[in-house]
Short mmCIF file of N, CA and C in Angstrom, two decimals:
data_model
loop_
_atom_site.label_atom_id
_atom_site.label_comp_id
_atom_site.label_asym_id
_atom_site.label_seq_id
_atom_site.Cartn_x
_atom_site.Cartn_y
_atom_site.Cartn_z
N UNK A 1 8.79 -31.52 -5.23
CA UNK A 1 10.11 -30.57 -6.16
C UNK A 1 11.57 -30.54 -5.98
N UNK A 2 11.54 -31.62 -4.66
CA UNK A 2 13.08 -31.41 -4.20
C UNK A 2 14.23 -31.94 -5.40
N UNK A 3 13.11 -32.80 -6.22
CA UNK A 3 14.10 -33.53 -7.72
C UNK A 3 14.46 -33.34 -8.58
N UNK A 4 13.78 -31.70 -8.98
CA UNK A 4 13.62 -31.19 -9.77
C UNK A 4 15.05 -29.98 -10.33
N UNK A 5 15.77 -29.80 -9.32
CA UNK A 5 17.00 -28.90 -9.05
C UNK A 5 16.60 -27.77 -8.54
N UNK A 6 17.74 -26.84 -8.99
CA UNK A 6 17.38 -25.53 -8.86
C UNK A 6 16.45 -24.34 -10.15
N UNK A 7 15.41 -23.82 -9.27
CA UNK A 7 14.04 -23.55 -9.81
C UNK A 7 13.60 -22.26 -9.49
N UNK A 8 12.87 -21.47 -9.74
CA UNK A 8 11.97 -20.77 -9.34
C UNK A 8 10.89 -21.30 -8.66
N UNK A 9 9.78 -20.72 -7.82
CA UNK A 9 8.86 -21.56 -7.36
C UNK A 9 7.71 -20.65 -7.49
N UNK A 10 6.83 -21.41 -7.71
CA UNK A 10 4.98 -20.28 -7.74
C UNK A 10 4.41 -21.04 -6.77
N UNK A 11 4.47 -20.71 -5.53
CA UNK A 11 3.66 -21.35 -4.56
C UNK A 11 2.18 -21.09 -4.20
N UNK A 12 1.52 -19.86 -4.58
CA UNK A 12 0.08 -19.84 -4.54
C UNK A 12 -0.36 -18.95 -5.73
N UNK A 13 -1.27 -18.82 -6.26
CA UNK A 13 -1.97 -17.78 -7.31
C UNK A 13 -3.01 -17.88 -7.04
N UNK A 14 -3.93 -16.97 -6.60
CA UNK A 14 -5.44 -16.49 -6.71
C UNK A 14 -5.95 -15.58 -6.95
N UNK A 15 -6.96 -16.01 -7.70
CA UNK A 15 -7.83 -14.76 -8.29
C UNK A 15 -9.18 -14.86 -7.84
N UNK A 16 -9.76 -13.81 -7.24
CA UNK A 16 -11.01 -13.95 -6.69
C UNK A 16 -12.07 -14.31 -7.85
N UNK A 17 -12.96 -15.17 -7.15
CA UNK A 17 -13.94 -15.77 -8.05
C UNK A 17 -14.83 -14.64 -9.03
N UNK A 18 -14.98 -13.86 -8.28
CA UNK A 18 -15.55 -12.54 -9.03
C UNK A 18 -15.40 -12.14 -10.53
N UNK A 19 -13.56 -12.54 -10.62
CA UNK A 19 -12.66 -11.43 -11.40
C UNK A 19 -12.09 -12.73 -12.35
N UNK A 20 -12.67 -13.63 -11.89
CA UNK A 20 -11.74 -14.97 -12.79
C UNK A 20 -12.21 -14.59 -14.51
N UNK A 21 -11.90 -15.07 -15.52
CA UNK A 21 -11.98 -15.45 -16.87
C UNK A 21 -11.57 -13.78 -17.30
N UNK A 22 -10.71 -12.95 -16.74
CA UNK A 22 -10.83 -11.70 -17.33
C UNK A 22 -9.32 -11.55 -17.52
N UNK A 23 -8.19 -12.25 -17.24
CA UNK A 23 -6.36 -12.76 -17.56
C UNK A 23 -6.02 -12.07 -16.45
N UNK A 24 -6.60 -11.86 -15.34
CA UNK A 24 -5.87 -11.41 -14.15
C UNK A 24 -4.84 -12.50 -14.16
N UNK A 25 -5.45 -13.82 -13.80
CA UNK A 25 -4.46 -14.89 -13.65
C UNK A 25 -2.77 -15.10 -14.21
N UNK A 26 -3.77 -14.91 -16.09
CA UNK A 26 -2.24 -14.69 -16.63
C UNK A 26 -1.52 -13.81 -16.34
N UNK A 27 -2.04 -12.57 -16.50
CA UNK A 27 -0.92 -11.23 -15.88
C UNK A 27 -0.34 -11.34 -14.42
N UNK A 28 -0.84 -12.07 -13.81
CA UNK A 28 0.00 -12.31 -12.14
C UNK A 28 0.84 -13.42 -12.46
N UNK A 29 0.62 -14.34 -12.97
CA UNK A 29 1.79 -15.57 -13.30
C UNK A 29 2.73 -15.11 -14.44
N UNK A 30 2.46 -13.94 -15.42
CA UNK A 30 3.54 -13.35 -16.20
C UNK A 30 4.21 -12.93 -15.43
N UNK A 31 3.99 -11.87 -14.38
CA UNK A 31 4.21 -10.99 -13.41
C UNK A 31 5.84 -11.77 -12.78
N UNK A 32 5.06 -12.74 -12.38
CA UNK A 32 5.91 -13.61 -11.34
C UNK A 32 7.10 -14.30 -12.37
N UNK A 33 6.39 -14.88 -13.42
CA UNK A 33 7.79 -15.14 -14.28
C UNK A 33 8.94 -14.47 -14.83
N UNK A 34 8.10 -13.22 -14.89
CA UNK A 34 9.09 -11.94 -15.16
C UNK A 34 10.57 -11.82 -14.09
N UNK A 35 9.82 -11.69 -12.99
CA UNK A 35 10.17 -11.62 -11.59
C UNK A 35 11.36 -12.55 -11.31
N UNK A 36 10.76 -14.07 -11.29
CA UNK A 36 12.24 -15.23 -11.34
C UNK A 36 13.09 -15.46 -12.35
N UNK A 37 13.00 -14.58 -13.65
CA UNK A 37 13.68 -14.78 -14.65
C UNK A 37 14.56 -13.52 -14.40
N UNK A 38 14.27 -12.56 -13.52
CA UNK A 38 15.29 -11.40 -13.74
C UNK A 38 16.34 -11.75 -12.18
N UNK A 39 15.81 -12.60 -11.74
CA UNK A 39 16.83 -12.93 -10.72
C UNK A 39 18.07 -14.41 -11.09
N UNK A 40 17.41 -14.71 -12.24
CA UNK A 40 18.67 -15.97 -12.91
C UNK A 40 18.25 -16.99 -12.77
N UNK A 41 16.87 -17.44 -12.66
CA UNK A 41 16.13 -18.80 -12.65
C UNK A 41 16.37 -19.04 -14.01
N UNK A 42 16.57 -20.54 -14.48
CA UNK A 42 16.58 -21.00 -15.77
C UNK A 42 15.14 -21.84 -15.59
N UNK A 43 14.83 -21.95 -14.72
CA UNK A 43 13.44 -22.93 -14.73
C UNK A 43 12.00 -22.28 -13.48
N UNK A 44 10.96 -22.72 -13.79
CA UNK A 44 10.13 -22.39 -12.76
C UNK A 44 8.96 -23.68 -12.65
N UNK A 45 8.73 -24.06 -11.22
CA UNK A 45 8.12 -25.37 -11.29
C UNK A 45 6.85 -24.47 -10.25
N UNK A 46 5.79 -25.22 -10.41
CA UNK A 46 4.32 -24.74 -9.43
C UNK A 46 3.92 -26.14 -9.19
N UNK A 47 2.69 -26.29 -8.25
CA UNK A 47 1.78 -27.53 -8.12
C UNK A 47 0.31 -26.96 -8.35
N UNK A 48 -0.50 -28.01 -8.91
CA UNK A 48 -1.66 -27.33 -8.37
C UNK A 48 -2.09 -28.97 -8.23
N UNK A 49 -3.58 -28.76 -7.51
CA UNK A 49 -4.63 -29.97 -6.84
C UNK A 49 -5.10 -30.61 -8.17
N UNK A 50 -5.10 -31.89 -8.32
CA UNK A 50 -5.46 -32.55 -9.85
C UNK A 50 -6.66 -32.18 -10.37
N UNK A 51 -7.75 -31.80 -9.09
CA UNK A 51 -8.97 -31.48 -9.67
C UNK A 51 -9.27 -30.22 -10.28
N UNK A 52 -8.17 -28.99 -9.96
CA UNK A 52 -7.93 -28.23 -10.33
C UNK A 52 -7.93 -27.84 -11.90
N UNK A 53 -8.61 -28.51 -12.63
CA UNK A 53 -8.47 -28.21 -14.28
C UNK A 53 -8.59 -26.95 -14.82
N UNK A 54 -9.02 -25.70 -14.08
CA UNK A 54 -9.07 -24.58 -14.67
C UNK A 54 -7.68 -23.97 -14.36
N UNK A 55 -6.89 -23.96 -13.69
CA UNK A 55 -5.68 -23.62 -13.18
C UNK A 55 -4.46 -24.10 -14.19
N UNK A 56 -4.76 -25.68 -14.03
CA UNK A 56 -4.11 -26.46 -15.08
C UNK A 56 -4.06 -26.21 -16.47
N UNK A 57 -5.12 -25.66 -16.90
CA UNK A 57 -5.14 -25.12 -18.40
C UNK A 57 -4.92 -23.45 -18.21
N UNK A 58 -4.54 -22.96 -17.41
CA UNK A 58 -4.04 -21.67 -17.14
C UNK A 58 -2.67 -21.95 -17.71
N UNK A 59 -2.20 -22.71 -17.16
CA UNK A 59 -0.85 -23.13 -16.46
C UNK A 59 -0.03 -23.74 -18.04
N UNK A 60 -0.89 -24.54 -18.66
CA UNK A 60 -0.62 -25.36 -19.66
C UNK A 60 -0.58 -24.06 -21.01
N UNK A 61 -1.17 -23.03 -20.80
CA UNK A 61 -1.18 -22.23 -21.89
C UNK A 61 -0.08 -21.00 -21.85
N UNK A 62 0.56 -20.98 -20.61
CA UNK A 62 1.45 -20.50 -20.37
C UNK A 62 2.92 -21.09 -20.74
N UNK A 63 2.86 -22.80 -21.15
CA UNK A 63 3.98 -23.04 -21.39
C UNK A 63 4.23 -24.12 -20.15
N UNK A 64 3.69 -24.53 -19.30
CA UNK A 64 3.91 -25.31 -18.36
C UNK A 64 3.44 -26.65 -18.77
N UNK A 65 4.21 -27.79 -18.01
CA UNK A 65 4.08 -29.04 -18.40
C UNK A 65 4.04 -29.94 -17.60
N UNK A 66 3.31 -31.12 -17.29
CA UNK A 66 2.94 -31.89 -15.85
C UNK A 66 4.29 -32.82 -15.90
N UNK A 67 5.20 -32.83 -15.18
CA UNK A 67 6.05 -33.50 -14.63
C UNK A 67 6.29 -34.41 -13.22
N UNK A 68 5.60 -34.41 -12.62
CA UNK A 68 5.62 -35.07 -11.48
C UNK A 68 4.32 -35.16 -10.75
N UNK A 69 4.19 -36.53 -10.34
CA UNK A 69 2.80 -37.01 -9.52
C UNK A 69 3.36 -36.99 -8.22
N UNK A 70 2.27 -36.00 -7.52
CA UNK A 70 2.22 -36.24 -5.96
C UNK A 70 1.13 -37.35 -5.39
N UNK A 71 1.36 -38.12 -4.78
CA UNK A 71 0.66 -38.85 -4.14
C UNK A 71 0.18 -38.41 -2.85
N UNK A 72 -0.75 -38.55 -1.95
CA UNK A 72 -1.44 -38.29 -0.85
C UNK A 72 -2.30 -39.40 -0.15
N UNK A 73 -1.80 -39.76 1.24
CA UNK A 73 -2.64 -40.54 1.93
C UNK A 73 -3.13 -40.28 3.15
N UNK A 74 -4.36 -40.51 3.69
CA UNK A 74 -4.57 -39.86 4.87
C UNK A 74 -4.28 -41.06 6.31
N UNK A 75 -3.45 -40.51 7.12
CA UNK A 75 -3.42 -41.60 8.50
C UNK A 75 -4.06 -42.04 9.13
N UNK A 76 -5.27 -41.05 9.47
CA UNK A 76 -6.39 -41.27 10.24
C UNK A 76 -7.63 -41.15 9.42
N UNK A 77 -8.73 -42.24 10.06
CA UNK A 77 -10.00 -42.52 9.65
C UNK A 77 -10.88 -41.14 9.88
#
């Protein structure tokens, strides 16, 4: 995220598995975006695991788009 310039950041968003698909994630993210906007940010960034397709669908539905690829390598076997 260091290459993106000034921005608000959503670090973690979690909804208990028993309450998913009720719109809670969308409400939480919209509240975070409202707060970030009220603080003067013009952009917001977040990260999600590549395999977390459910989260990616939520984020895309709220206007987020992929902008970077993070790559990881384990150093221990």
